[in-house]
């Protein structure tokens, strides 16, 4: 590591993300005229410094060759080189570079924002903080021969400087890296060069730091005159790209397909996207009718929910499209709608709207947690064959009433956020988990009870200061499709062998998951998927023809007997038409995962509107965030264009900008590997989804998805954006840069996959943090309803000490600690998490937890029990529960452990780090070590108090040492801290 030289008056060190280019793996090449390679390390460096923006009377170079000593302040005075530039040639001896700062000789410094400049050999320029490699005083465009003016675009690569490396036809190449180009306008660089008698040249471009664009190894062939080069496209005889742009006067097309539907006194309006020669930026929706007069609303998506209207009143809606220049399309055709009667409903909740990093998360499968109302229990068609019936354990057992009843248990553990499985009406043979959505606009009645609706749960949680995070699915529906969008009308033959499987058609029955179909008196489904003869309008290919196979019972199998993307059952407009072949390929974003999960065509506007409208309903109810299922199977560009803006726009509209800022969206990006990038595929890596797009794609979402995939895969892992948002700058907290945040946070899959032991998870988590927009928002857990560490199919069984260590790390390291229900007592440890209907739920990791919660419990605060009786009192007395309660109390009392950035600089210790959070009057600085001992150097002097033991250490020389507390234990020394928090327990002592 190079030594950084600092002066008392210089600014503090600041970490900066390196700007990387699009062509990081390219190297110079020039066909029959090879490019000159980078020469061996020179004994000198000529440093050129740009003075125009400084207006200093004199400029000094203060430097130290690598491994050598710094010059005496202020350094050596630099000499005039050419207009606006000074220079100094430095003898490096055997060094390969130097550290440098600049000053005016009178105490005014440029030290690169506190990090100093790291300069190499040869000719190096420093201009307004940008380091490049060329001689700015070489005049290559003032001769009398032929000339070439070259414009080069860095809009895509993001380079902060550009060099032109060239050779006129028959001539020699410039010295690597070539001549510096000048900024012409935003995203464009320009250089005019003399060709002599030549009429063409070969060229390559670089950013001065080893990143090349050499036309994929072929170099560019350019002619004289003016040439532009953008995204490898050469345009000869081009117009000046920086000339004044022709004003945009073309209006977008008129929106079409406007529909309005009323439910009670609410109306959902949707329409097809308009097109524009640049881009549509918003829509203007106009409502007329009623007593309110004309109302105009700006809308960012293509769906709008209008609520609180008058009863039995006709309203009319029209839509206009608007582009960035303010051009507005003609109004669409009018869509009239008449409202009904106002439906009685509980008052909508309001999200708590606080920083989600303050709230540890408890994750429950609602149907398996606690049974508050046995009348809504349902076993389904697999109740007997699964073995659940023999255990008196129907798959739908827990419910919202049970959750409301046991919110105090969760609060007593210390959790202030509850992540619940999807709430929409499901439809399959085994759908208790919630991921087989059928009616996305309806809450599953198997979860609700009188006085315990979903709204009641949200309101009850908020009353206790607890958040509700709703699991949501945008990627797929059930195998029946999605009610209100498309539902299948037939699957297969209902002959004498299969008559038991589903019922006959009953036109008067509407599936709701709860009600038994009255014609058969035995099923919750309806026979509209099965028929004794091929129905009219059937779209499934080869319907009713035997496949030649037999079921396990020996029954004849027919074509179209089960859903398939390739059978013609599902319309191409709404559903994708393929099976996944490559889980890290483009098809994983546009094909079916499983036959029970019909894959939405999420690039279709009608599908988008259906899902946006559905989830608007739950936002309006006041949920505090969404956990996004199967996020990786939808292109990032679709998330960034459609779904994420719709979420945050809706929260802003209903509850304000502050609530939207803290509405917590975290995605499941299933990267089940142990490396930083998922098998080298950036499009399938979790951190990728935390970033905005960095180029424009086609207006058509389907084309844009392909373009984005190809573009980012070509850039590869070495050219992805980086972030310092999770890291301290020395000991200092810095304001994070969230300008490129997509709106989606992530589950920390890499830590999850490596939680075989805490040390491994810690090492892997740190390694990925620079590629996440802000890893302090990562959701961190050991195991879940899908997998244990290392993609294990069983719940974590590493032992109580290991669990205590895992918890100690999760509750103090960056990110939001999350616990899967029951892990506080090692519930079902070592058991298979999920075996579908092939075994009883009671023997799996999704077993019913309610037996451990019987009795009464009241929480007096987070992590504190006021009273408990019955079996729940025994549960709350378990050692990991005590450990968890105290961890939650400690984390809640120390802001650095909630929202702080971290660093391991100057620290020895296996799991040791420092964290700080500064905001307003809050300045929280903590030194943490888990299990092992640690020594911290270079820390602020002062009084540090351990939140675990109350031990006080006074630091006067910048060093603090801590003895190893033991496995599962930790030390949290807080500068000017609150003292010991809580009482000693089995691990924290």
mmCIF file of C-alpha atoms in Angstrom, residues 92-351:
data_model
loop_
_atom_site.group_PDB
_atom_site.id
_atom_site.type_symbol
_atom_site.label_atom_id
_atom_site.label_comp_id
_atom_site.label_asym_id
_atom_site.label_seq_id
_atom_site.Cartn_x
_atom_site.Cartn_y
_atom_site.Cartn_z
ATOM 1 C CA UNK A 92 12.293 8.851 -10.071
ATOM 2 C CA UNK A 93 15.427 6.767 -9.913
ATOM 3 C CA UNK A 94 14.207 3.161 -9.667
ATOM 4 C CA UNK A 95 10.662 4.074 -8.549
ATOM 5 C CA UNK A 96 7.698 3.255 -10.759
ATOM 6 C CA UNK A 97 5.671 6.340 -9.834
ATOM 7 C CA UNK A 98 5.108 9.059 -7.301
ATOM 8 C CA UNK A 99 2.584 10.563 -4.906
ATOM 9 C CA UNK A 100 1.931 14.261 -5.527
ATOM 10 C CA UNK A 101 0.092 17.338 -4.318
ATOM 11 C CA UNK A 102 0.093 20.875 -5.713
ATOM 12 C CA UNK A 103 -0.009 24.307 -4.005
ATOM 13 C CA UNK A 104 0.444 27.992 -4.683
ATOM 14 C CA UNK A 105 3.321 28.389 -2.241
ATOM 15 C CA UNK A 106 1.114 30.326 0.185
ATOM 16 C CA UNK A 107 -0.904 27.592 1.900
ATOM 17 C CA UNK A 108 -3.554 26.834 -0.742
ATOM 18 C CA UNK A 109 -3.419 23.166 -1.717
ATOM 19 C CA UNK A 110 -4.811 20.736 -4.282
ATOM 20 C CA UNK A 111 -4.293 17.271 -2.762
ATOM 21 C CA UNK A 112 -7.008 15.444 -4.704
ATOM 22 C CA UNK A 113 -9.605 15.905 -1.998
ATOM 23 C CA UNK A 114 -7.308 14.470 0.672
ATOM 24 C CA UNK A 115 -6.147 11.338 -1.189
ATOM 25 C CA UNK A 116 -3.073 12.806 -2.981
ATOM 26 C CA UNK A 117 -2.447 12.091 -6.664
ATOM 27 C CA UNK A 118 -0.902 8.741 -7.606
ATOM 28 C CA UNK A 119 1.110 9.406 -10.785
ATOM 29 C CA UNK A 120 3.035 7.042 -13.019
ATOM 30 C CA UNK A 121 5.885 7.556 -15.493
ATOM 31 C CA UNK A 122 6.144 9.401 -18.790
ATOM 32 C CA UNK A 123 4.058 12.481 -19.547
ATOM 33 C CA UNK A 124 1.255 12.857 -16.987
ATOM 34 C CA UNK A 125 -1.376 15.591 -16.897
ATOM 35 C CA UNK A 126 -3.458 16.708 -13.925
ATOM 36 C CA UNK A 127 -6.434 18.833 -14.916
ATOM 37 C CA UNK A 128 -9.187 19.729 -12.440
ATOM 38 C CA UNK A 129 -8.621 16.501 -10.509
ATOM 39 C CA UNK A 130 -8.429 14.261 -13.606
ATOM 40 C CA UNK A 131 -5.179 12.377 -14.273
ATOM 41 C CA UNK A 132 -4.333 11.511 -17.893
ATOM 42 C CA UNK A 133 -1.270 10.465 -19.863
ATOM 43 C CA UNK A 134 -0.291 12.749 -22.735
ATOM 44 C CA UNK A 135 1.629 15.943 -23.520
ATOM 45 C CA UNK A 136 -0.921 18.782 -23.583
ATOM 46 C CA UNK A 137 1.557 21.059 -25.319
ATOM 47 C CA UNK A 138 2.014 18.885 -28.403
ATOM 48 C CA UNK A 139 0.391 20.764 -31.249
ATOM 49 C CA UNK A 140 -0.860 18.236 -33.787
ATOM 50 C CA UNK A 141 -3.471 20.329 -35.511
ATOM 51 C CA UNK A 142 -1.826 23.472 -36.844
ATOM 52 C CA UNK A 143 0.166 22.225 -39.847
ATOM 53 C CA UNK A 144 -0.422 22.905 -43.523
ATOM 54 C CA UNK A 145 -1.106 19.301 -44.613
ATOM 55 C CA UNK A 146 -4.284 17.268 -44.458
ATOM 56 C CA UNK A 147 -6.097 17.274 -41.141
ATOM 57 C CA UNK A 148 -8.486 14.967 -39.354
ATOM 58 C CA UNK A 149 -10.896 16.192 -36.684
ATOM 59 C CA UNK A 150 -11.997 13.314 -34.503
ATOM 60 C CA UNK A 151 -14.909 13.424 -32.053
ATOM 61 C CA UNK A 152 -15.054 10.508 -29.574
ATOM 62 C CA UNK A 153 -18.044 9.773 -27.326
ATOM 63 C CA UNK A 154 -17.554 8.571 -23.748
ATOM 64 C CA UNK A 155 -21.242 8.786 -22.864
ATOM 65 C CA UNK A 156 -21.464 5.000 -22.664
ATOM 66 C CA UNK A 157 -18.098 4.155 -21.107
ATOM 67 C CA UNK A 158 -18.187 6.959 -18.552
ATOM 68 C CA UNK A 159 -14.492 7.785 -19.071
ATOM 69 C CA UNK A 160 -13.494 11.059 -17.409
ATOM 70 C CA UNK A 161 -10.786 11.744 -20.033
ATOM 71 C CA UNK A 162 -9.825 10.406 -23.460
ATOM 72 C CA UNK A 163 -6.602 10.023 -25.458
ATOM 73 C CA UNK A 164 -6.249 9.495 -29.215
ATOM 74 C CA UNK A 165 -3.479 7.040 -30.178
ATOM 75 C CA UNK A 166 -3.013 7.148 -33.947
ATOM 76 C CA UNK A 167 -0.817 6.618 -36.989
ATOM 77 C CA UNK A 168 -1.299 8.380 -40.334
ATOM 78 C CA UNK A 169 -1.291 5.971 -43.277
ATOM 79 C CA UNK A 170 2.367 5.053 -43.887
ATOM 80 C CA UNK A 171 3.451 6.888 -40.740
ATOM 81 C CA UNK A 172 4.414 6.011 -37.188
ATOM 82 C CA UNK A 173 2.181 5.582 -34.185
ATOM 83 C CA UNK A 174 2.145 8.172 -31.451
ATOM 84 C CA UNK A 175 3.733 7.204 -28.166
ATOM 85 C CA UNK A 176 1.331 5.336 -25.918
ATOM 86 C CA UNK A 177 -1.140 6.542 -24.702
ATOM 87 C CA UNK A 178 -1.323 9.094 -27.537
ATOM 88 C CA UNK A 179 -2.449 12.710 -27.465
ATOM 89 C CA UNK A 180 -4.975 14.086 -25.051
ATOM 90 C CA UNK A 181 -8.397 15.001 -26.419
ATOM 91 C CA UNK A 182 -10.253 18.110 -25.286
ATOM 92 C CA UNK A 183 -13.769 18.165 -23.893
ATOM 93 C CA UNK A 184 -16.070 19.375 -26.678
ATOM 94 C CA UNK A 185 -19.463 19.078 -24.994
ATOM 95 C CA UNK A 186 -21.193 16.683 -22.624
ATOM 96 C CA UNK A 187 -20.096 13.144 -23.475
ATOM 97 C CA UNK A 188 -17.843 14.165 -26.389
ATOM 98 C CA UNK A 189 -14.060 14.680 -26.734
ATOM 99 C CA UNK A 190 -12.319 16.278 -29.709
ATOM 100 C CA UNK A 191 -8.853 16.368 -31.287
ATOM 101 C CA UNK A 192 -7.608 17.728 -34.605
ATOM 102 C CA UNK A 193 -4.395 16.135 -35.898
ATOM 103 C CA UNK A 194 -2.082 16.755 -38.869
ATOM 104 C CA UNK A 195 -1.825 13.926 -41.385
ATOM 105 C CA UNK A 196 0.775 15.504 -43.686
ATOM 106 C CA UNK A 197 0.230 14.047 -47.125
ATOM 107 C CA UNK A 198 -1.789 11.108 -45.789
ATOM 108 C CA UNK A 199 -5.553 11.089 -46.211
ATOM 109 C CA UNK A 200 -6.405 8.535 -43.489
ATOM 110 C CA UNK A 201 -5.237 7.190 -40.176
ATOM 111 C CA UNK A 202 -5.583 4.233 -37.868
ATOM 112 C CA UNK A 203 -6.658 4.993 -34.333
ATOM 113 C CA UNK A 204 -7.391 3.589 -30.916
ATOM 114 C CA UNK A 205 -8.642 5.365 -27.817
ATOM 115 C CA UNK A 206 -7.926 5.007 -24.098
ATOM 116 C CA UNK A 207 -8.684 6.661 -20.801
ATOM 117 C CA UNK A 208 -5.020 7.182 -19.900
ATOM 118 C CA UNK A 209 -5.167 4.485 -17.243
ATOM 119 C CA UNK A 210 -4.853 1.325 -19.298
ATOM 120 C CA UNK A 211 -8.457 0.968 -20.446
ATOM 121 C CA UNK A 212 -8.645 0.776 -24.262
ATOM 122 C CA UNK A 213 -11.164 0.924 -27.072
ATOM 123 C CA UNK A 214 -9.336 -0.514 -30.072
ATOM 124 C CA UNK A 215 -12.376 -1.683 -32.069
ATOM 125 C CA UNK A 216 -12.184 -5.197 -30.626
ATOM 126 C CA UNK A 217 -8.526 -5.516 -31.604
ATOM 127 C CA UNK A 218 -8.889 -4.199 -35.168
ATOM 128 C CA UNK A 219 -8.205 -0.480 -34.590
ATOM 129 C CA UNK A 220 -10.371 2.161 -36.244
ATOM 130 C CA UNK A 221 -9.803 3.288 -39.854
ATOM 131 C CA UNK A 222 -10.589 6.996 -40.046
ATOM 132 C CA UNK A 223 -10.383 9.475 -42.895
ATOM 133 C CA UNK A 224 -9.499 13.142 -43.088
ATOM 134 C CA UNK A 225 -12.122 15.741 -42.399
ATOM 135 C CA UNK A 226 -14.571 15.391 -39.502
ATOM 136 C CA UNK A 227 -15.365 11.958 -38.080
ATOM 137 C CA UNK A 228 -17.493 10.974 -35.093
ATOM 138 C CA UNK A 229 -17.126 7.711 -33.201
ATOM 139 C CA UNK A 230 -19.773 6.549 -30.751
ATOM 140 C CA UNK A 231 -20.291 3.028 -29.392
ATOM 141 C CA UNK A 232 -17.876 1.686 -32.062
ATOM 142 C CA UNK A 233 -19.879 3.283 -34.871
ATOM 143 C CA UNK A 234 -17.754 5.471 -37.176
ATOM 144 C CA UNK A 235 -19.483 8.266 -39.122
ATOM 145 C CA UNK A 236 -17.328 9.938 -41.780
ATOM 146 C CA UNK A 237 -18.038 13.478 -42.932
ATOM 147 C CA UNK A 238 -20.168 13.927 -39.820
ATOM 148 C CA UNK A 239 -21.681 17.107 -38.530
ATOM 149 C CA UNK A 240 -20.304 18.600 -35.345
ATOM 150 C CA UNK A 241 -22.073 16.622 -32.561
ATOM 151 C CA UNK A 242 -21.618 19.600 -30.261
ATOM 152 C CA UNK A 243 -23.340 22.091 -32.526
ATOM 153 C CA UNK A 244 -26.531 23.570 -31.180
ATOM 154 C CA UNK A 245 -29.149 20.867 -31.194
ATOM 155 C CA UNK A 246 -32.309 21.295 -33.217
ATOM 156 C CA UNK A 247 -35.105 21.940 -30.741
ATOM 157 C CA UNK A 248 -37.404 19.002 -30.104
ATOM 158 C CA UNK A 249 -40.778 20.038 -31.453
ATOM 159 C CA UNK A 250 -42.262 16.618 -32.156
ATOM 160 C CA UNK A 251 -45.015 15.593 -29.784
ATOM 161 C CA UNK A 252 -45.457 12.009 -28.593
ATOM 162 C CA UNK A 253 -48.126 9.814 -30.128
ATOM 163 C CA UNK A 254 -51.577 9.843 -28.601
ATOM 164 C CA UNK A 255 -52.026 7.207 -25.865
ATOM 165 C CA UNK A 256 -54.348 4.392 -26.904
ATOM 166 C CA UNK A 257 -56.223 1.615 -25.172
ATOM 167 C CA UNK A 258 -57.441 3.804 -22.316
ATOM 168 C CA UNK A 259 -59.725 1.842 -20.007
ATOM 169 C CA UNK A 260 -61.358 2.763 -16.708
ATOM 170 C CA UNK A 261 -62.912 0.311 -14.277
ATOM 171 C CA UNK A 262 -64.645 1.051 -11.004
ATOM 172 C CA UNK A 263 -64.662 -0.852 -7.735
ATOM 173 C CA UNK A 264 -66.910 0.926 -5.279
ATOM 174 C CA UNK A 265 -65.750 4.543 -5.279
ATOM 175 C CA UNK A 266 -62.298 3.787 -6.661
ATOM 176 C CA UNK A 267 -61.345 3.753 -10.339
ATOM 177 C CA UNK A 268 -58.318 2.158 -12.007
ATOM 178 C CA UNK A 269 -57.330 3.805 -15.293
ATOM 179 C CA UNK A 270 -54.770 2.161 -17.597
ATOM 180 C CA UNK A 271 -53.496 2.719 -21.123
ATOM 181 C CA UNK A 272 -50.870 1.570 -23.601
ATOM 182 C CA UNK A 273 -47.539 3.439 -23.671
ATOM 183 C CA UNK A 274 -47.172 6.272 -26.176
ATOM 184 C CA UNK A 275 -44.049 6.643 -28.316
ATOM 185 C CA UNK A 276 -41.824 9.635 -29.013
ATOM 186 C CA UNK A 277 -38.768 10.473 -31.110
ATOM 187 C CA UNK A 278 -36.813 10.952 -27.867
ATOM 188 C CA UNK A 279 -38.752 9.619 -24.908
ATOM 189 C CA UNK A 280 -42.073 10.015 -23.125
ATOM 190 C CA UNK A 281 -41.356 11.396 -19.658
ATOM 191 C CA UNK A 282 -44.824 11.515 -18.154
ATOM 192 C CA UNK A 283 -48.555 11.444 -18.831
ATOM 193 C CA UNK A 284 -51.234 14.004 -18.034
ATOM 194 C CA UNK A 285 -54.443 12.370 -16.909
ATOM 195 C CA UNK A 286 -57.562 14.520 -16.982
ATOM 196 C CA UNK A 287 -60.712 13.589 -15.064
ATOM 197 C CA UNK A 288 -64.036 15.308 -15.597
ATOM 198 C CA UNK A 289 -67.377 14.711 -13.951
ATOM 199 C CA UNK A 290 -68.849 14.819 -10.495
ATOM 200 C CA UNK A 291 -68.791 17.962 -8.400
ATOM 201 C CA UNK A 292 -65.003 18.239 -8.325
ATOM 202 C CA UNK A 293 -64.735 19.754 -11.815
ATOM 203 C CA UNK A 294 -61.757 19.123 -14.043
ATOM 204 C CA UNK A 295 -58.763 17.523 -12.330
ATOM 205 C CA UNK A 296 -55.381 17.109 -14.079
ATOM 206 C CA UNK A 297 -52.782 14.750 -12.614
ATOM 207 C CA UNK A 298 -49.227 13.980 -13.748
ATOM 208 C CA UNK A 299 -48.563 10.238 -13.825
ATOM 209 C CA UNK A 300 -45.193 8.502 -14.251
ATOM 210 C CA UNK A 301 -46.491 5.068 -15.289
ATOM 211 C CA UNK A 302 -49.346 3.803 -17.470
ATOM 212 C CA UNK A 303 -51.760 3.025 -14.666
ATOM 213 C CA UNK A 304 -53.510 5.274 -12.190
ATOM 214 C CA UNK A 305 -55.702 4.485 -9.200
ATOM 215 C CA UNK A 306 -58.229 7.201 -8.428
ATOM 216 C CA UNK A 307 -59.784 6.873 -4.981
ATOM 217 C CA UNK A 308 -62.263 8.650 -2.753
ATOM 218 C CA UNK A 309 -64.687 9.520 -5.545
ATOM 219 C CA UNK A 310 -68.392 10.196 -5.231
ATOM 220 C CA UNK A 311 -70.825 7.291 -5.195
ATOM 221 C CA UNK A 312 -72.828 6.350 -8.306
ATOM 222 C CA UNK A 313 -71.248 9.124 -10.343
ATOM 223 C CA UNK A 314 -70.005 9.078 -13.928
ATOM 224 C CA UNK A 315 -66.451 10.241 -14.530
ATOM 225 C CA UNK A 316 -64.559 10.508 -17.803
ATOM 226 C CA UNK A 317 -60.800 10.106 -18.226
ATOM 227 C CA UNK A 318 -58.479 11.185 -21.042
ATOM 228 C CA UNK A 319 -54.700 10.892 -21.219
ATOM 229 C CA UNK A 320 -51.974 12.913 -22.943
ATOM 230 C CA UNK A 321 -48.295 11.968 -23.311
ATOM 231 C CA UNK A 322 -45.544 14.521 -22.587
ATOM 232 C CA UNK A 323 -41.839 14.432 -23.539
ATOM 233 C CA UNK A 324 -38.839 16.107 -21.895
ATOM 234 C CA UNK A 325 -39.211 19.207 -24.064
ATOM 235 C CA UNK A 326 -42.776 19.681 -22.915
ATOM 236 C CA UNK A 327 -44.345 18.589 -26.199
ATOM 237 C CA UNK A 328 -47.771 17.197 -25.465
ATOM 238 C CA UNK A 329 -49.764 14.734 -27.522
ATOM 239 C CA UNK A 330 -53.431 15.157 -28.366
ATOM 240 C CA UNK A 331 -55.798 13.760 -25.794
ATOM 241 C CA UNK A 332 -56.725 10.113 -25.987
ATOM 242 C CA UNK A 333 -60.200 8.831 -26.567
ATOM 243 C CA UNK A 334 -62.376 9.338 -23.513
ATOM 244 C CA UNK A 335 -62.943 6.446 -21.121
ATOM 245 C CA UNK A 336 -66.146 6.892 -19.099
ATOM 246 C CA UNK A 337 -66.882 4.931 -15.925
ATOM 247 C CA UNK A 338 -69.554 5.028 -13.236
ATOM 248 C CA UNK A 339 -68.685 4.448 -9.610
ATOM 249 C CA UNK A 340 -70.695 2.223 -7.299
ATOM 250 C CA UNK A 341 -71.531 2.485 -3.637
ATOM 251 C CA UNK A 342 -68.823 3.298 -1.139
ATOM 252 C CA UNK A 343 -67.576 0.029 0.309
ATOM 253 C CA UNK A 344 -67.254 -0.159 4.080
ATOM 254 C CA UNK A 345 -63.561 -0.648 4.849
ATOM 255 C CA UNK A 346 -61.218 0.056 7.710
ATOM 256 C CA UNK A 347 -59.184 3.223 7.457
ATOM 257 C CA UNK A 348 -56.050 2.816 5.418
ATOM 258 C CA UNK A 349 -52.869 2.602 7.401
ATOM 259 C CA UNK A 350 -49.916 4.921 7.126
ATOM 260 C CA UNK A 351 -46.392 3.511 6.849
#
